[in-house]
Amino acid sequence: QAFPLRSLPRRQPTVLVLCGPAQIGAVGLVCARHLRTFDYDPTIFYPKRSPDPLHRDFTTQCEKMDIPFLSYLPAEVQLINDAYNAVVDAVLGAEGTEGIEGTEPCAAILATLRHVRIPIVSLDVPSGWRAGPGDTGDIRPAVLVSLAAPKEVSRRFQGRWHFLAGRFLPEELRRKFGICAPPYPGSDCLVAL
């Protein structure tokens, strides 16, 4: 919704999806599949693949959809800026940065994200942002897609679009955590906040 095909600055609808090793990386793989379904051309960088069977299944599904995987992330950020319309940040998410942010390959990915000039779409929580009070970090996404419910840190988001993807959150979980979801229009799976 934030970047319709006809609005993209490049002729090819290219999107780079950066996936970390934990749960948010799996969400990035699912995002890449959806992008392909909606006629975008995603490319995935997933350097530290999880051994989890679900992650492996998502990886296989992406491969079967002919979504290319990069073997390395270009060190020259301008190559990314020139080749893609946007970058999806699925590196760390709400899983936090404790013990992960400074380790490879996450540190190199975050260093790259700090310098890209094309729009960043962060899933759940922008990578490198601290969950508690304080600085939001160096990454400034244009789009934030909160999963299930906006996290407290999303109050500091100053980008252009904030979406909530949580239509299918079970009612039991909504009650348990006191989540009051806005109405989703029609058959949409996300809603603009």
PDB file of N, CA and C in Angstrom, residues 8 10-16 40-43 82-86:
ATOM      1  N   LEU A   8       6.636   3.205  -8.211  1.00  0.00           N
ATOM      2  CA  LEU A   8       8.051   2.928  -7.974  1.00  0.00           C
ATOM      3  C   LEU A   8       8.934   3.721  -8.929  1.00  0.00           C
ATOM      4  N   ARG A  10      11.909   2.964 -10.121  1.00  0.00           N
ATOM      5  CA  ARG A  10      12.619   2.126 -11.082  1.00  0.00           C
ATOM      6  C   ARG A  10      11.629   1.308 -11.905  1.00  0.00           C
ATOM      7  N   ARG A  11      12.013   1.024 -13.126  1.00  0.00           N
ATOM      8  CA  ARG A  11      11.139   0.251 -14.019  1.00  0.00           C
ATOM      9  C   ARG A  11      10.868  -1.135 -13.455  1.00  0.00           C
ATOM     10  N   GLN A  12      11.887  -1.776 -12.940  1.00  0.00           N
ATOM     11  CA  GLN A  12      11.743  -3.088 -12.312  1.00  0.00           C
ATOM     12  C   GLN A  12      11.279  -2.899 -10.865  1.00  0.00           C
ATOM     13  N   PRO A  13      10.282  -3.655 -10.428  1.00  0.00           N
ATOM     14  CA  PRO A  13       9.754  -3.497  -9.059  1.00  0.00           C
ATOM     15  C   PRO A  13      10.589  -4.266  -8.017  1.00  0.00           C
ATOM     16  N   THR A  14      11.867  -3.940  -7.940  1.00  0.00           N
ATOM     17  CA  THR A  14      12.803  -4.665  -7.080  1.00  0.00           C
ATOM     18  C   THR A  14      12.710  -4.230  -5.619  1.00  0.00           C
ATOM     19  N   VAL A  15      12.803  -5.213  -4.728  1.00  0.00           N
ATOM     20  CA  VAL A  15      12.805  -4.976  -3.287  1.00  0.00           C
ATOM     21  C   VAL A  15      13.820  -5.930  -2.675  1.00  0.00           C
ATOM     22  N   LEU A  16      14.679  -5.400  -1.814  1.00  0.00           N
ATOM     23  CA  LEU A  16      15.653  -6.217  -1.099  1.00  0.00           C
ATOM     24  C   LEU A  16      15.091  -6.551   0.275  1.00  0.00           C
ATOM     25  N   TYR A  40       5.926  -7.952  -7.297  1.00  0.00           N
ATOM     26  CA  TYR A  40       7.203  -7.293  -7.030  1.00  0.00           C
ATOM     27  C   TYR A  40       8.311  -8.311  -7.295  1.00  0.00           C
ATOM     28  N   ASP A  41       9.537  -7.837  -7.408  1.00  0.00           N
ATOM     29  CA  ASP A  41      10.695  -8.696  -7.631  1.00  0.00           C
ATOM     30  C   ASP A  41      11.592  -8.670  -6.393  1.00  0.00           C
ATOM     31  N   PRO A  42      11.264  -9.477  -5.388  1.00  0.00           N
ATOM     32  CA  PRO A  42      12.098  -9.475  -4.187  1.00  0.00           C
ATOM     33  C   PRO A  42      13.394 -10.256  -4.392  1.00  0.00           C
ATOM     34  N   THR A  43      14.412  -9.840  -3.673  1.00  0.00           N
ATOM     35  CA  THR A  43      15.674 -10.559  -3.547  1.00  0.00           C
ATOM     36  C   THR A  43      15.930 -10.654  -2.050  1.00  0.00           C
ATOM     37  N   ASP A  82      20.940   1.915  -6.009  1.00  0.00           N
ATOM     38  CA  ASP A  82      20.708   1.932  -7.456  1.00  0.00           C
ATOM     39  C   ASP A  82      19.891   0.740  -7.954  1.00  0.00           C
ATOM     40  N   ALA A  83      19.948  -0.379  -7.240  1.00  0.00           N
ATOM     41  CA  ALA A  83      19.316  -1.607  -7.739  1.00  0.00           C
ATOM     42  C   ALA A  83      17.899  -1.843  -7.221  1.00  0.00           C
ATOM     43  N   TYR A  84      17.546  -1.252  -6.086  1.00  0.00           N
ATOM     44  CA  TYR A  84      16.275  -1.586  -5.439  1.00  0.00           C
ATOM     45  C   TYR A  84      15.423  -0.340  -5.204  1.00  0.00           C
ATOM     46  N   ASN A  85      14.117  -0.565  -5.119  1.00  0.00           N
ATOM     47  CA  ASN A  85      13.171   0.503  -4.808  1.00  0.00           C
ATOM     48  C   ASN A  85      12.996   0.700  -3.306  1.00  0.00           C
ATOM     49  N   ALA A  86      13.181  -0.374  -2.553  1.00  0.00           N
ATOM     50  CA  ALA A  86      13.008  -0.331  -1.096  1.00  0.00           C
ATOM     51  C   ALA A  86      13.743  -1.512  -0.474  1.00  0.00           C
TER      52      ALA A  86
END
